[in-house]
Amino acid sequence: MAQQTAAATPAPTRKPPVRTGGVFLSFLPWIIFSFVASPSTWEYAALAGLIASVVLSGEDLLHGKIRVLDVTAIVFFAVLCVLALFLDRGDLRWLETYAQVISYGLVAVVALGSLAFDPFTAQYARETVPREVWKSPVFVHINRVLTTLWGVVFAVLAVSTWMAVRHPSQDDWFNWIIPIALLVLAVKVTQQYPESYKARARS
């Protein structure tokens, strides 16, 4: 009888796997592209960015976990790869020169644009907090602040890499030192701000 009961009991439904690492992993393809891209290597950087995007978010997309930054990355890097295959080098001179500026600027537009609908960081935060807090003022405020932070950081990075094009003698500062410092700062704020704000909200 016990065996019959066990056999009649349906197995629990397994939830689709969800990638861990959140927003930081979604930024990784863009960072890889930015640090690899140059006038002679942007095609390889685009391919690396596309592969990283598919590897990091492909399984989630197949299970219906659609995040605006992941989809943007796959489409953007796929378009760059197609352009590299079918257009002459002379036609892509502008892209060789401004590939990093364009990529950073696109992330800034996507991040800041998401504030009008659903702050993109909330798409990751919802995976780690109960559904009942998704519409709470604290949750909404934290994600609007963090989304704004990342949007502004990437906008500044776009300007910084544009300055590197205009002032090649300062390339180390505009292409490396400033971007790395800003990304490290943004990561630290993203890690610390939510708990800090929640503590202030409770007091």
PDB file of N, CA and C in Angstrom, residues 72-132:
ATOM      1  N   THR A  72      19.706  43.110 -24.872  1.00  0.00           N
ATOM      2  CA  THR A  72      20.418  44.178 -25.579  1.00  0.00           C
ATOM      3  C   THR A  72      21.830  43.739 -25.943  1.00  0.00           C
ATOM      4  N   ALA A  73      22.511  43.067 -25.016  1.00  0.00           N
ATOM      5  CA  ALA A  73      23.880  42.621 -25.273  1.00  0.00           C
ATOM      6  C   ALA A  73      23.925  41.632 -26.433  1.00  0.00           C
ATOM      7  N   ILE A  74      23.047  40.645 -26.421  1.00  0.00           N
ATOM      8  CA  ILE A  74      23.054  39.638 -27.486  1.00  0.00           C
ATOM      9  C   ILE A  74      22.784  40.284 -28.843  1.00  0.00           C
ATOM     10  N   VAL A  75      21.786  41.158 -28.904  1.00  0.00           N
ATOM     11  CA  VAL A  75      21.448  41.814 -30.172  1.00  0.00           C
ATOM     12  C   VAL A  75      22.592  42.713 -30.631  1.00  0.00           C
ATOM     13  N   PHE A  76      23.150  43.500 -29.730  1.00  0.00           N
ATOM     14  CA  PHE A  76      24.212  44.450 -30.080  1.00  0.00           C
ATOM     15  C   PHE A  76      25.443  43.727 -30.617  1.00  0.00           C
ATOM     16  N   PHE A  77      25.917  42.724 -29.892  1.00  0.00           N
ATOM     17  CA  PHE A  77      27.130  42.038 -30.319  1.00  0.00           C
ATOM     18  C   PHE A  77      26.884  41.202 -31.573  1.00  0.00           C
ATOM     19  N   ALA A  78      25.688  40.668 -31.721  1.00  0.00           N
ATOM     20  CA  ALA A  78      25.367  39.930 -32.943  1.00  0.00           C
ATOM     21  C   ALA A  78      25.386  40.862 -34.153  1.00  0.00           C
ATOM     22  N   VAL A  79      24.834  42.066 -34.000  1.00  0.00           N
ATOM     23  CA  VAL A  79      24.845  43.051 -35.093  1.00  0.00           C
ATOM     24  C   VAL A  79      26.278  43.416 -35.460  1.00  0.00           C
ATOM     25  N   LEU A  80      27.132  43.633 -34.462  1.00  0.00           N
ATOM     26  CA  LEU A  80      28.530  43.963 -34.747  1.00  0.00           C
ATOM     27  C   LEU A  80      29.223  42.836 -35.517  1.00  0.00           C
ATOM     28  N   CYS A  81      28.953  41.606 -35.119  1.00  0.00           N
ATOM     29  CA  CYS A  81      29.563  40.467 -35.812  1.00  0.00           C
ATOM     30  C   CYS A  81      29.105  40.401 -37.264  1.00  0.00           C
ATOM     31  N   VAL A  82      27.823  40.667 -37.512  1.00  0.00           N
ATOM     32  CA  VAL A  82      27.302  40.661 -38.880  1.00  0.00           C
ATOM     33  C   VAL A  82      27.940  41.777 -39.699  1.00  0.00           C
ATOM     34  N   LEU A  83      28.059  42.959 -39.101  1.00  0.00           N
ATOM     35  CA  LEU A  83      28.699  44.074 -39.801  1.00  0.00           C
ATOM     36  C   LEU A  83      30.139  43.732 -40.163  1.00  0.00           C
ATOM     37  N   ALA A  84      30.850  43.100 -39.244  1.00  0.00           N
ATOM     38  CA  ALA A  84      32.243  42.739 -39.499  1.00  0.00           C
ATOM     39  C   ALA A  84      32.368  41.742 -40.646  1.00  0.00           C
ATOM     40  N   LEU A  85      31.365  40.883 -40.808  1.00  0.00           N
ATOM     41  CA  LEU A  85      31.406  39.861 -41.852  1.00  0.00           C
ATOM     42  C   LEU A  85      31.082  40.408 -43.240  1.00  0.00           C
ATOM     43  N   PHE A  86      30.159  41.370 -43.307  1.00  0.00           N
ATOM     44  CA  PHE A  86      29.599  41.741 -44.608  1.00  0.00           C
ATOM     45  C   PHE A  86      29.976  43.130 -45.109  1.00  0.00           C
ATOM     46  N   LEU A  87      30.552  43.968 -44.264  1.00  0.00           N
ATOM     47  CA  LEU A  87      30.931  45.309 -44.712  1.00  0.00           C
ATOM     48  C   LEU A  87      32.438  45.431 -44.842  1.00  0.00           C
ATOM     49  N   ASP A  88      32.865  46.268 -45.774  1.00  0.00           N
ATOM     50  CA  ASP A  88      34.290  46.507 -45.964  1.00  0.00           C
ATOM     51  C   ASP A  88      34.863  47.278 -44.780  1.00  0.00           C
ATOM     52  N   ARG A  89      36.158  47.100 -44.586  1.00  0.00           N
ATOM     53  CA  ARG A  89      36.819  47.769 -43.461  1.00  0.00           C
ATOM     54  C   ARG A  89      36.677  49.290 -43.546  1.00  0.00           C
ATOM     55  N   GLY A  90      36.741  49.805 -44.785  1.00  0.00           N
ATOM     56  CA  GLY A  90      36.612  51.249 -44.948  1.00  0.00           C
ATOM     57  C   GLY A  90      35.261  51.773 -44.511  1.00  0.00           C
ATOM     58  N   ASP A  91      34.216  50.965 -44.705  1.00  0.00           N
ATOM     59  CA  ASP A  91      32.872  51.371 -44.309  1.00  0.00           C
ATOM     60  C   ASP A  91      32.682  51.350 -42.792  1.00  0.00           C
ATOM     61  N   LEU A  92      33.586  50.671 -42.102  1.00  0.00           N
ATOM     62  CA  LEU A  92      33.449  50.517 -40.650  1.00  0.00           C
ATOM     63  C   LEU A  92      34.480  51.321 -39.871  1.00  0.00           C
ATOM     64  N   ARG A  93      35.093  52.286 -40.554  1.00  0.00           N
ATOM     65  CA  ARG A  93      36.112  53.089 -39.876  1.00  0.00           C
ATOM     66  C   ARG A  93      35.553  53.777 -38.639  1.00  0.00           C
ATOM     67  N   TRP A  94      34.325  54.269 -38.748  1.00  0.00           N
ATOM     68  CA  TRP A  94      33.703  54.950 -37.613  1.00  0.00           C
ATOM     69  C   TRP A  94      33.489  53.995 -36.449  1.00  0.00           C
ATOM     70  N   LEU A  95      33.161  52.742 -36.774  1.00  0.00           N
ATOM     71  CA  LEU A  95      32.928  51.763 -35.720  1.00  0.00           C
ATOM     72  C   LEU A  95      34.237  51.356 -35.061  1.00  0.00           C
ATOM     73  N   GLU A  96      35.299  51.222 -35.846  1.00  0.00           N
ATOM     74  CA  GLU A  96      36.604  50.928 -35.282  1.00  0.00           C
ATOM     75  C   GLU A  96      37.016  52.001 -34.278  1.00  0.00           C
ATOM     76  N   THR A  97      36.703  53.237 -34.623  1.00  0.00           N
ATOM     77  CA  THR A  97      37.138  54.356 -33.790  1.00  0.00           C
ATOM     78  C   THR A  97      36.292  54.508 -32.537  1.00  0.00           C
ATOM     79  N   TYR A  98      34.989  54.296 -32.659  1.00  0.00           N
ATOM     80  CA  TYR A  98      34.089  54.622 -31.553  1.00  0.00           C
ATOM     81  C   TYR A  98      33.346  53.410 -30.974  1.00  0.00           C
ATOM     82  N   ALA A  99      33.882  52.209 -31.166  1.00  0.00           N
ATOM     83  CA  ALA A  99      33.192  51.010 -30.680  1.00  0.00           C
ATOM     84  C   ALA A  99      32.942  51.056 -29.176  1.00  0.00           C
ATOM     85  N   GLN A 100      33.950  51.440 -28.411  1.00  0.00           N
ATOM     86  CA  GLN A 100      33.789  51.492 -26.960  1.00  0.00           C
ATOM     87  C   GLN A 100      32.787  52.571 -26.553  1.00  0.00           C
ATOM     88  N   VAL A 101      32.878  53.724 -27.202  1.00  0.00           N
ATOM     89  CA  VAL A 101      31.953  54.821 -26.890  1.00  0.00           C
ATOM     90  C   VAL A 101      30.518  54.380 -27.132  1.00  0.00           C
ATOM     91  N   ILE A 102      30.287  53.713 -28.259  1.00  0.00           N
ATOM     92  CA  ILE A 102      28.937  53.266 -28.608  1.00  0.00           C
ATOM     93  C   ILE A 102      28.425  52.248 -27.603  1.00  0.00           C
ATOM     94  N   SER A 103      29.269  51.293 -27.229  1.00  0.00           N
ATOM     95  CA  SER A 103      28.813  50.248 -26.305  1.00  0.00           C
ATOM     96  C   SER A 103      28.473  50.828 -24.938  1.00  0.00           C
ATOM     97  N   TYR A 104      29.340  51.678 -24.416  1.00  0.00           N
ATOM     98  CA  TYR A 104      29.049  52.306 -23.122  1.00  0.00           C
ATOM     99  C   TYR A 104      27.809  53.192 -23.207  1.00  0.00           C
ATOM    100  N   GLY A 105      27.705  53.957 -24.293  1.00  0.00           N
ATOM    101  CA  GLY A 105      26.547  54.830 -24.441  1.00  0.00           C
ATOM    102  C   GLY A 105      25.250  54.055 -24.538  1.00  0.00           C
ATOM    103  N   LEU A 106      25.281  52.894 -25.216  1.00  0.00           N
ATOM    104  CA  LEU A 106      24.073  52.076 -25.342  1.00  0.00           C
ATOM    105  C   LEU A 106      23.628  51.550 -23.984  1.00  0.00           C
ATOM    106  N   VAL A 107      24.578  51.081 -23.162  1.00  0.00           N
ATOM    107  CA  VAL A 107      24.217  50.602 -21.824  1.00  0.00           C
ATOM    108  C   VAL A 107      23.615  51.739 -21.001  1.00  0.00           C
ATOM    109  N   ALA A 108      24.194  52.937 -21.118  1.00  0.00           N
ATOM    110  CA  ALA A 108      23.662  54.084 -20.374  1.00  0.00           C
ATOM    111  C   ALA A 108      22.224  54.383 -20.789  1.00  0.00           C
ATOM    112  N   VAL A 109      21.959  54.355 -22.099  1.00  0.00           N
ATOM    113  CA  VAL A 109      20.607  54.633 -22.600  1.00  0.00           C
ATOM    114  C   VAL A 109      19.626  53.575 -22.114  1.00  0.00           C
ATOM    115  N   VAL A 110      20.031  52.300 -22.174  1.00  0.00           N
ATOM    116  CA  VAL A 110      19.155  51.215 -21.728  1.00  0.00           C
ATOM    117  C   VAL A 110      18.879  51.338 -20.231  1.00  0.00           C
ATOM    118  N   ALA A 111      19.912  51.589 -19.448  1.00  0.00           N
ATOM    119  CA  ALA A 111      19.743  51.688 -17.996  1.00  0.00           C
ATOM    120  C   ALA A 111      18.851  52.862 -17.623  1.00  0.00           C
ATOM    121  N   LEU A 112      19.169  54.040 -18.107  1.00  0.00           N
ATOM    122  CA  LEU A 112      18.387  55.226 -17.757  1.00  0.00           C
ATOM    123  C   LEU A 112      16.992  55.161 -18.364  1.00  0.00           C
ATOM    124  N   GLY A 113      16.869  54.590 -19.557  1.00  0.00           N
ATOM    125  CA  GLY A 113      15.557  54.443 -20.178  1.00  0.00           C
ATOM    126  C   GLY A 113      14.648  53.508 -19.410  1.00  0.00           C
ATOM    127  N   SER A 114      15.248  52.502 -18.745  1.00  0.00           N
ATOM    128  CA  SER A 114      14.423  51.554 -17.988  1.00  0.00           C
ATOM    129  C   SER A 114      13.750  52.205 -16.784  1.00  0.00           C
ATOM    130  N   LEU A 115      14.235  53.361 -16.364  1.00  0.00           N
ATOM    131  CA  LEU A 115      13.608  54.062 -15.237  1.00  0.00           C
ATOM    132  C   LEU A 115      12.173  54.461 -15.562  1.00  0.00           C
ATOM    133  N   ALA A 116      11.868  54.635 -16.838  1.00  0.00           N
ATOM    134  CA  ALA A 116      10.517  55.028 -17.245  1.00  0.00           C
ATOM    135  C   ALA A 116       9.536  53.860 -17.170  1.00  0.00           C
ATOM    136  N   PHE A 117      10.057  52.627 -17.081  1.00  0.00           N
ATOM    137  CA  PHE A 117       9.192  51.445 -17.081  1.00  0.00           C
ATOM    138  C   PHE A 117       9.465  50.562 -15.860  1.00  0.00           C
ATOM    139  N   ASP A 118      10.608  49.914 -15.873  1.00  0.00           N
ATOM    140  CA  ASP A 118      10.979  49.004 -14.790  1.00  0.00           C
ATOM    141  C   ASP A 118      12.489  49.086 -14.629  1.00  0.00           C
ATOM    142  N   PRO A 119      12.996  49.705 -13.556  1.00  0.00           N
ATOM    143  CA  PRO A 119      14.445  49.831 -13.382  1.00  0.00           C
ATOM    144  C   PRO A 119      15.133  48.472 -13.566  1.00  0.00           C
ATOM    145  N   PHE A 120      16.145  48.431 -14.421  1.00  0.00           N
ATOM    146  CA  PHE A 120      16.673  47.127 -14.826  1.00  0.00           C
ATOM    147  C   PHE A 120      17.265  46.354 -13.657  1.00  0.00           C
ATOM    148  N   THR A 121      17.769  47.018 -12.624  1.00  0.00           N
ATOM    149  CA  THR A 121      18.318  46.275 -11.486  1.00  0.00           C
ATOM    150  C   THR A 121      17.229  45.515 -10.737  1.00  0.00           C
ATOM    151  N   ALA A 122      15.987  45.982 -10.821  1.00  0.00           N
ATOM    152  CA  ALA A 122      14.880  45.284 -10.144  1.00  0.00           C
ATOM    153  C   ALA A 122      14.665  43.893 -10.728  1.00  0.00           C
ATOM    154  N   GLN A 123      14.991  43.707 -12.010  1.00  0.00           N
ATOM    155  CA  GLN A 123      14.819  42.400 -12.642  1.00  0.00           C
ATOM    156  C   GLN A 123      15.712  41.351 -11.982  1.00  0.00           C
ATOM    157  N   TYR A 124      16.843  41.781 -11.466  1.00  0.00           N
ATOM    158  CA  TYR A 124      17.747  40.862 -10.771  1.00  0.00           C
ATOM    159  C   TYR A 124      17.385  40.764  -9.290  1.00  0.00           C
ATOM    160  N   ALA A 125      17.009  41.886  -8.703  1.00  0.00           N
ATOM    161  CA  ALA A 125      16.687  41.891  -7.273  1.00  0.00           C
ATOM    162  C   ALA A 125      15.479  41.020  -6.955  1.00  0.00           C
ATOM    163  N   ARG A 126      14.522  40.931  -7.881  1.00  0.00           N
ATOM    164  CA  ARG A 126      13.322  40.134  -7.632  1.00  0.00           C
ATOM    165  C   ARG A 126      13.634  38.649  -7.462  1.00  0.00           C
ATOM    166  N   GLU A 127      14.784  38.218  -7.951  1.00  0.00           N
ATOM    167  CA  GLU A 127      15.143  36.813  -7.831  1.00  0.00           C
ATOM    168  C   GLU A 127      15.613  36.449  -6.427  1.00  0.00           C
ATOM    169  N   THR A 128      15.868  37.443  -5.595  1.00  0.00           N
ATOM    170  CA  THR A 128      16.431  37.163  -4.277  1.00  0.00           C
ATOM    171  C   THR A 128      15.560  37.687  -3.136  1.00  0.00           C
ATOM    172  N   VAL A 129      14.410  38.298  -3.457  1.00  0.00           N
ATOM    173  CA  VAL A 129      13.537  38.824  -2.395  1.00  0.00           C
ATOM    174  C   VAL A 129      12.123  38.291  -2.606  1.00  0.00           C
ATOM    175  N   PRO A 130      11.327  38.195  -1.537  1.00  0.00           N
ATOM    176  CA  PRO A 130       9.949  37.698  -1.663  1.00  0.00           C
ATOM    177  C   PRO A 130       9.098  38.600  -2.549  1.00  0.00           C
ATOM    178  N   ARG A 131       8.130  38.015  -3.219  1.00  0.00           N
ATOM    179  CA  ARG A 131       7.253  38.757  -4.130  1.00  0.00           C
ATOM    180  C   ARG A 131       6.516  39.897  -3.421  1.00  0.00           C
ATOM    181  N   GLU A 132       6.182  39.706  -2.143  1.00  0.00           N
ATOM    182  CA  GLU A 132       5.384  40.712  -1.446  1.00  0.00           C
ATOM    183  C   GLU A 132       6.110  42.046  -1.241  1.00  0.00           C
TER     184      GLU A 132
END
